[in-house]
Backbone as CSV, one residue per row, in Angstrom:
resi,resn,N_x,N_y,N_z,CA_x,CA_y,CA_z,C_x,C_y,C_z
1,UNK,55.126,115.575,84.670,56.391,116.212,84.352,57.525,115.258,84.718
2,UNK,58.608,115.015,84.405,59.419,114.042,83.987,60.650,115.029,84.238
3,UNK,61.597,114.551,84.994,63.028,114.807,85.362,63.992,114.356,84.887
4,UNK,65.035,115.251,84.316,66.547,114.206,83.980,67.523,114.438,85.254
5,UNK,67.903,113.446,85.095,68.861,112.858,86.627,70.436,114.678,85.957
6,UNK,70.609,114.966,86.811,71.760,115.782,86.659,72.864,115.258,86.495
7,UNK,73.591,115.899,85.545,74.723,114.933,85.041,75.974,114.614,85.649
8,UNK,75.482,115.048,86.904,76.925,114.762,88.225,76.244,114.144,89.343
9,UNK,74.937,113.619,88.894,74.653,112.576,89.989,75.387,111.584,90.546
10,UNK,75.139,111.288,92.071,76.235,110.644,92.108,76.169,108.988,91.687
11,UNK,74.829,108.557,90.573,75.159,107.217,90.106,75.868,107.469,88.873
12,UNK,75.648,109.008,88.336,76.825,109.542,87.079,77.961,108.821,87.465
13,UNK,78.309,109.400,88.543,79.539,109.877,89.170,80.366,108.323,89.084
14,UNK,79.254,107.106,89.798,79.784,105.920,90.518,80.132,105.208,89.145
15,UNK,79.016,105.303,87.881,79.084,104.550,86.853,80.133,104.875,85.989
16,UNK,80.932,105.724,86.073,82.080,106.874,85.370,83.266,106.842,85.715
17,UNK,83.295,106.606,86.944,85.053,106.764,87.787,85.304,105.803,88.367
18,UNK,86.409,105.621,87.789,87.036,104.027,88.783,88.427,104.862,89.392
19,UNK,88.413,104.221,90.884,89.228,104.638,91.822,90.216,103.090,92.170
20,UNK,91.514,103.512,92.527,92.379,102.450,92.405,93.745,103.160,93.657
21,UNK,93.938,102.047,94.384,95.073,102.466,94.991,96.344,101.960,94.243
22,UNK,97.177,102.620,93.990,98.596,102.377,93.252,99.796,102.647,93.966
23,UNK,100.119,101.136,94.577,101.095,101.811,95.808,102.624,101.335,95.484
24,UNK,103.028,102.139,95.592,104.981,102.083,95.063,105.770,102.044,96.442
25,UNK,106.137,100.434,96.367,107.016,99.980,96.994,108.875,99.921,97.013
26,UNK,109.817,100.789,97.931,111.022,100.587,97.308,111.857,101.002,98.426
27,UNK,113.065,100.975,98.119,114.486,101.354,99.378,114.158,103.147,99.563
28,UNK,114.575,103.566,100.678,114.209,105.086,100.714,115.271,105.571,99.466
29,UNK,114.767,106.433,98.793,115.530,107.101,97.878,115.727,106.758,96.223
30,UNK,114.501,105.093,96.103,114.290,104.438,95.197,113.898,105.260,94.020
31,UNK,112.752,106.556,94.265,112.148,107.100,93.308,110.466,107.074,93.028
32,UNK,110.409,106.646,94.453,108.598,106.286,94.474,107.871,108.000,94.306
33,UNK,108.367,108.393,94.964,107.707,109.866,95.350,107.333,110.639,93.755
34,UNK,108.981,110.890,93.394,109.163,111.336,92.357,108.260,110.714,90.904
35,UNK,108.417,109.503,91.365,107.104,108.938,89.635,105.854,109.186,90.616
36,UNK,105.613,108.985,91.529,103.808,109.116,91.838,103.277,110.975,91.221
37,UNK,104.608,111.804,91.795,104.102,112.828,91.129,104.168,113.405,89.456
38,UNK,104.939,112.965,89.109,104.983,112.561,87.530,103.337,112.062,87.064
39,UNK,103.286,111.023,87.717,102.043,110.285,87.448,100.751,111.048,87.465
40,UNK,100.721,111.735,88.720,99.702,112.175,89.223,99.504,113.639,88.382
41,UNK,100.233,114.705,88.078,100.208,114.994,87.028,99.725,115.061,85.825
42,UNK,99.792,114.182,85.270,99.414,113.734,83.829,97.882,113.305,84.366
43,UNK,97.767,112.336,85.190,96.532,111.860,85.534,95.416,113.247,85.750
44,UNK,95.831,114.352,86.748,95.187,115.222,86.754,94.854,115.769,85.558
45,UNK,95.926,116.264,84.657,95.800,116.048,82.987,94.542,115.913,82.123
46,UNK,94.570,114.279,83.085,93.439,113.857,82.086,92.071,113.823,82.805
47,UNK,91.859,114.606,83.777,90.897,114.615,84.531,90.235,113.962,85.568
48,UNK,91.194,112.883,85.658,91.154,111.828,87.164,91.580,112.564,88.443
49,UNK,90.235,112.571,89.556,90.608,112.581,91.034,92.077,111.978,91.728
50,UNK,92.778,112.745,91.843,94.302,112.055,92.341,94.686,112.793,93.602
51,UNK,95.213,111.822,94.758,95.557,111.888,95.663,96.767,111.407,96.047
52,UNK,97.556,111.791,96.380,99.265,111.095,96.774,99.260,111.188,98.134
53,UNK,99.460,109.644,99.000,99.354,109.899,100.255,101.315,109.183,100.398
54,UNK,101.621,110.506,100.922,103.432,110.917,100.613,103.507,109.986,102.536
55,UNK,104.098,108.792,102.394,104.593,108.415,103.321,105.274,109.129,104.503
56,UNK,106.140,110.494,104.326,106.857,111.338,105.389,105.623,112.076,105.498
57,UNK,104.495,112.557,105.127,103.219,113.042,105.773,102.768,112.269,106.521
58,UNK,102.341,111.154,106.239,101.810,110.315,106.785,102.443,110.344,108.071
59,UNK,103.598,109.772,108.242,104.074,109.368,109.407,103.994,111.106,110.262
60,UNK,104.207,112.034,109.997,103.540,113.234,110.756,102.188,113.780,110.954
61,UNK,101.518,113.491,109.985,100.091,113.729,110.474,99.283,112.658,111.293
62,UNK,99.598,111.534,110.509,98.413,110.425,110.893,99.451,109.320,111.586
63,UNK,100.410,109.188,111.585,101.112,108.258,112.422,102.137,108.742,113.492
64,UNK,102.324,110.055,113.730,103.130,110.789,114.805,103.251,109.926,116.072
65,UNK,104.091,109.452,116.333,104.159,108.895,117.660,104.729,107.319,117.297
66,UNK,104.537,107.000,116.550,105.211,105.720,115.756,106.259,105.199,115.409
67,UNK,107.070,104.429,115.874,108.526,104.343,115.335,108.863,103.505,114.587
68,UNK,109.832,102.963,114.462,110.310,101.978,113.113,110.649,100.665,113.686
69,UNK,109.917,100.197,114.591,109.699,98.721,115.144,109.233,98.226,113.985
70,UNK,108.485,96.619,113.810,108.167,95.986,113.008,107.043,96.076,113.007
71,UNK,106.759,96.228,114.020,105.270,96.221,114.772,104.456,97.876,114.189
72,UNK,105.565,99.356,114.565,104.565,99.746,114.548,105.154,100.705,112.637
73,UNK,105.738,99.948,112.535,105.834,99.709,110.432,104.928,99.137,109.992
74,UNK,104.418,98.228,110.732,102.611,97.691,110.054,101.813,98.181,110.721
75,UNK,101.543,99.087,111.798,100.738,99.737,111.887,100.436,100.436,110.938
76,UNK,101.713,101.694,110.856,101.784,102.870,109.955,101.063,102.531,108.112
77,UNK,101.447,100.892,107.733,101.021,100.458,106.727,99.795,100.177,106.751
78,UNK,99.081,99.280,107.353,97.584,99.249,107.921,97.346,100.714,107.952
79,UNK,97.211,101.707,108.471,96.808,102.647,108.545,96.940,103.489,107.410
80,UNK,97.731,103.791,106.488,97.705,104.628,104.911,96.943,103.573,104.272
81,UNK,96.898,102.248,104.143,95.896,101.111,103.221,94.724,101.657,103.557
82,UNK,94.393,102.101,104.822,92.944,102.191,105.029,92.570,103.068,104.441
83,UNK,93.299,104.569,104.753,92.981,105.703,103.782,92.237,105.486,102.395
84,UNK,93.672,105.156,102.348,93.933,104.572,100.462,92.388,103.990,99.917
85,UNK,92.296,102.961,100.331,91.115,101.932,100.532,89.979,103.080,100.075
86,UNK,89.769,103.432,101.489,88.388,104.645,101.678,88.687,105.805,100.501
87,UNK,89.505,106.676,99.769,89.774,107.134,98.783,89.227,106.593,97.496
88,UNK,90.216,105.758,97.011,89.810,104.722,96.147,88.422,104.278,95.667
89,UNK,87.542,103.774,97.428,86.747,103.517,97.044,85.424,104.264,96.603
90,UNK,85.819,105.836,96.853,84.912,107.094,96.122,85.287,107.616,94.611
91,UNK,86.347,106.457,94.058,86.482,107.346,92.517,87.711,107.666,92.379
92,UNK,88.722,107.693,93.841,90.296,108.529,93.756,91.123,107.678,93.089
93,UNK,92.218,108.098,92.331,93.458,107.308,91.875,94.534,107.860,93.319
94,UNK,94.523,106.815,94.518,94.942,107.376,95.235,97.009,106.651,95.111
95,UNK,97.842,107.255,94.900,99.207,106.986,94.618,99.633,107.199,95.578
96,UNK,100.038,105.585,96.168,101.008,105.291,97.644,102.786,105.755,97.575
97,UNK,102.758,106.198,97.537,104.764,105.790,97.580,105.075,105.849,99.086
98,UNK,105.358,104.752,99.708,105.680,103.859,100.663,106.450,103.062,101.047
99,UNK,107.465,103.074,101.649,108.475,101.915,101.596,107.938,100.798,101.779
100,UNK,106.770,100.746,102.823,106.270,99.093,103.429,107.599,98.197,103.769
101,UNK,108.054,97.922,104.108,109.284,97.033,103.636,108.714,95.341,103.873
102,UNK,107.875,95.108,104.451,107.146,94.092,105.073,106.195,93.458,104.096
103,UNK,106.214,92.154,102.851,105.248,91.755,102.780,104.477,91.258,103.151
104,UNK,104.120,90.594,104.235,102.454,90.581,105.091,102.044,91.805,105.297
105,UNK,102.980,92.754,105.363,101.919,94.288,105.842,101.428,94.647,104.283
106,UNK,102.147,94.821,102.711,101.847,95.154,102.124,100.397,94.343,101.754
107,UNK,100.572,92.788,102.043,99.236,91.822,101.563,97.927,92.389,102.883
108,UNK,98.318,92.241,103.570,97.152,92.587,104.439,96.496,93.640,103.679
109,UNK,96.700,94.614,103.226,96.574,95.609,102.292,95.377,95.282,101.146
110,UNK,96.489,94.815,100.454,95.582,94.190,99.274,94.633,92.976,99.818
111,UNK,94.498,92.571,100.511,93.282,91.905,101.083,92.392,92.812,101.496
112,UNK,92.444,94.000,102.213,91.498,95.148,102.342,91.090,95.027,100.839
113,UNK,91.290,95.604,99.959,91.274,96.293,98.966,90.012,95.226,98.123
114,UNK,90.740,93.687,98.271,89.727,93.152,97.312,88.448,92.510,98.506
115,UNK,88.639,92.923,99.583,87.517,92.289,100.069,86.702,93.442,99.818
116,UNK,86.816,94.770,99.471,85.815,95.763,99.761,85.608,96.050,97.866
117,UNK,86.463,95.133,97.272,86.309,95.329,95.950,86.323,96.185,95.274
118,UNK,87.893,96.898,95.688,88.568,98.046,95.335,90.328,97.779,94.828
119,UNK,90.344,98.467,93.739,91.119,98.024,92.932,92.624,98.405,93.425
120,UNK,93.256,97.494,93.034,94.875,97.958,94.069,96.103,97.230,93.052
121,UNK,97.215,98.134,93.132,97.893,97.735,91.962,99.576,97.931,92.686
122,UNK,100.353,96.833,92.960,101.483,96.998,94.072,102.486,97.504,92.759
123,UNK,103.372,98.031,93.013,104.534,98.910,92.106,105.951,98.769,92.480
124,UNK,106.486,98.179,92.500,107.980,97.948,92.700,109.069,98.545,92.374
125,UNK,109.523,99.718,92.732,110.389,100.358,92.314,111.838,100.381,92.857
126,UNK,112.223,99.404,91.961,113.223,98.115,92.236,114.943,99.287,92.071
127,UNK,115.051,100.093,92.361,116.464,100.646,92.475,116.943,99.885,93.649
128,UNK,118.515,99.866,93.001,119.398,99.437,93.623,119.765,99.683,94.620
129,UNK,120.152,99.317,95.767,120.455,99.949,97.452,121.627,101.222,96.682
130,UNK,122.511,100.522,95.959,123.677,101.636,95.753,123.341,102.850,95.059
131,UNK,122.373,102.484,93.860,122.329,103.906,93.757,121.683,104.410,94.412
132,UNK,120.293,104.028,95.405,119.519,105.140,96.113,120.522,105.757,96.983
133,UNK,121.690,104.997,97.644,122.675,105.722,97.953,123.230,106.746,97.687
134,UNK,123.594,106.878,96.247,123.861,107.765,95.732,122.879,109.020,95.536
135,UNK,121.547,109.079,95.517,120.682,109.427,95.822,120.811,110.471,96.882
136,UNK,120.340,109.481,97.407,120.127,109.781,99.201,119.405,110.855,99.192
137,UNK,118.356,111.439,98.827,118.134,112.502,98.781,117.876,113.518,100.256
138,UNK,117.135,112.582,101.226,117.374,112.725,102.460,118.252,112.781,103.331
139,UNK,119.771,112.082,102.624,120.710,112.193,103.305,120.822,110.618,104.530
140,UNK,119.733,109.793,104.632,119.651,108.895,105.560,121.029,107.615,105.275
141,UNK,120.878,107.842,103.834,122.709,106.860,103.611,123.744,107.566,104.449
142,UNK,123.783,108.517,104.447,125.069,109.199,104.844,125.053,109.160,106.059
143,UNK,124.215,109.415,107.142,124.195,109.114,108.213,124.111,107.756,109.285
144,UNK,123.366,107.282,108.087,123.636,105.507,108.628,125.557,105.146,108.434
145,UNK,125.694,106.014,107.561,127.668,105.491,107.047,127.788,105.995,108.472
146,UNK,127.580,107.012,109.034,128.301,107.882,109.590,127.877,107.366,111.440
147,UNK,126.918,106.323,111.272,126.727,105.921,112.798,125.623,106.788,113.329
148,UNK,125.162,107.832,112.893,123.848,109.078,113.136,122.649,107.971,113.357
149,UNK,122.388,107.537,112.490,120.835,106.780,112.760,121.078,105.296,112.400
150,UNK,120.674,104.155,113.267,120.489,102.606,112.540,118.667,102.337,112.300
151,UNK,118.734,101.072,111.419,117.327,100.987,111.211,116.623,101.284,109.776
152,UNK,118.221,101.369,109.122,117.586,102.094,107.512,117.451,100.709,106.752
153,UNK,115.790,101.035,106.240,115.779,99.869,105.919,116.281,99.607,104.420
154,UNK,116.939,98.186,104.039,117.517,97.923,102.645,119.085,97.845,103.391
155,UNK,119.573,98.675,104.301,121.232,98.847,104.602,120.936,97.542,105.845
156,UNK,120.546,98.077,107.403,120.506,97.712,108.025,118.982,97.244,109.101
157,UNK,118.088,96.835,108.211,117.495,96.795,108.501,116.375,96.113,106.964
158,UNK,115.306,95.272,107.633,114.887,94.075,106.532,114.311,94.911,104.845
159,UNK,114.158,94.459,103.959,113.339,95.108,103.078,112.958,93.915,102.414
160,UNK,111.843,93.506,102.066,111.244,92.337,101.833,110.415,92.622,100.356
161,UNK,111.686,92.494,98.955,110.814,93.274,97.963,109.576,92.027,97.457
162,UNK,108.489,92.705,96.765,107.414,91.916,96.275,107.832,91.064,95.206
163,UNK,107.132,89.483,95.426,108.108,88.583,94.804,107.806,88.898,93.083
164,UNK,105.997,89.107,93.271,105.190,88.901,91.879,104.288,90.641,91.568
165,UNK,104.892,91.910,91.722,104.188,92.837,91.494,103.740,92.965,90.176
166,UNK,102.604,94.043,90.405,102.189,93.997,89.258,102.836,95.154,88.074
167,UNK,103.845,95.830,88.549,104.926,96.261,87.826,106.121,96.141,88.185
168,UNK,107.109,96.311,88.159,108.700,96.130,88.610,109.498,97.529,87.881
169,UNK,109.984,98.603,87.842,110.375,99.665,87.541,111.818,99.637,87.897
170,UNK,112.254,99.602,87.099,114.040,100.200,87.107,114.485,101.269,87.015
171,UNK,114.145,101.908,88.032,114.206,103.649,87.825,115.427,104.259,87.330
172,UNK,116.581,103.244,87.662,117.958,104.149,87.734,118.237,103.409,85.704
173,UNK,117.483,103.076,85.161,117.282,102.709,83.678,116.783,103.537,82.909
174,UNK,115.910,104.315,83.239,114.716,105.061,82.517,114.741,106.640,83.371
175,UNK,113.954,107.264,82.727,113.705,108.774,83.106,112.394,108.917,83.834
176,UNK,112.039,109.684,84.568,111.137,109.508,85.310,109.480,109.561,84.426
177,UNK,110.084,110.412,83.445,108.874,110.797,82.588,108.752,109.014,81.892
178,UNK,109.461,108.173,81.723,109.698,106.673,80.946,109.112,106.788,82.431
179,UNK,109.172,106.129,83.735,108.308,105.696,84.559,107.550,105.648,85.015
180,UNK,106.991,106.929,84.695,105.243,107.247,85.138,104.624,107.122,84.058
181,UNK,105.505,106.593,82.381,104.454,106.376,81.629,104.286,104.986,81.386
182,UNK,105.307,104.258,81.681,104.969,102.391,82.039,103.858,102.303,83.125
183,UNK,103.491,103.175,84.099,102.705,102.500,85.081,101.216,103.310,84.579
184,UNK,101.551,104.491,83.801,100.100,105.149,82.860,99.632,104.121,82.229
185,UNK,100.424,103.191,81.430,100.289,102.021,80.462,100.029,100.726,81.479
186,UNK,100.220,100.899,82.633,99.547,99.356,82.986,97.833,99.585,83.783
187,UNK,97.806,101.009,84.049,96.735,101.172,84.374,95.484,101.682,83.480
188,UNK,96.335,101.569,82.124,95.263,101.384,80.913,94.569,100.541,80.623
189,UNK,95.787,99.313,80.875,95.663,98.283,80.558,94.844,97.232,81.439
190,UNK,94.702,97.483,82.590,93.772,96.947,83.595,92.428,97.564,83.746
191,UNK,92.691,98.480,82.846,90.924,99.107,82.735,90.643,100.101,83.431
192,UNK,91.816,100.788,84.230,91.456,101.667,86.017,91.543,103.456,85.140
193,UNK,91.845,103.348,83.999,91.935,104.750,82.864,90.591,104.731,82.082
């Protein structure tokens, strides 16, 4: 008697789904959040495992105790990559929106990613300091004007954008629905759809 493998085995599963971290780099108030869930969305849509690991969670669940040194800003980054990483590498389209502001913390990253030979795609969501200002959705411009908090990074404090990403997004150009479908279209295009 002779068996067929079930069609959610998990070499189904492995030979079927490609998992990719897609992490959106930008000034607070850039618009990362807002296209990852746009994105994620549609992706669910189409039946892809999607996970959004939302940076202000992060820093309360899994990084509580952490502050905005340099030091422990690459912790906090090291530590969502790893997630990400381990996600990813079961099948997830896991969508970073992250300030990172640090490129060695963002590369350390993507060195995880391809040493474990998991696919990673950096996102640049290149708004302008002024308009995220205008923005502000958090309000952190207004209070940095106002002397309340220092340390915001892009105003007073470093932001180190990616020289060569593998997208660049002009959010304050396009509509959000135009931005989550340029980065739908590059992850077609790399094969991760």
């Amino acid at each position: 008697m002779t068996t067929t493998p079930h069609p959610l085995s998990a070499t189904s599963r492995e030979n079927h789904v490609t998992g990719a971290t897609i992490w959106l780099t930008g000034l607070p108030s850039a618009g990362k959040t807002t296209i990852a869930y746009e994105l994620a969305g549609r992706l669910r849509d189409e039946g892809h495992r999607v996970e959004i690991l939302d940076g202000d969670e992060i820093r309360e669940f899994l990084s509580a105790g952490l502050g905005f040194t340099r030091e422990d800003r690459h912790t906090n980054v090291q530590r969502i990559g790893f997630v990400a990483e381990l996600l990813a590498s079961h099948g997830v389209k896991v969508l970073v929106p992250v300030i990172a502001p640090y490129s060695d913390s963002r590369e350390a990253v993507r060195k995880r990613h391809h040493a474990e030979g998991t696919a990673f795609v950096e996102v640049h969501v290149a708004t302008p300091v002024d308009v995220c200002s205008v923005r502000d959705v958090k309000g952190l411009y207004a209070k940095q004007a106002a002397g309340e908090i220092s340390g915001l990074t892009g105003v007073d404090d470093p932001y180190e954008a990616p020289e060569a990403p593998d997208l660049r997004i002009e959010s304050q150009n396009q509509t959000v629905q135009e931005s989550a479908a340029q980065l739908h279209a590059l992850l077609t295009e790399k094969g991760l759809l």
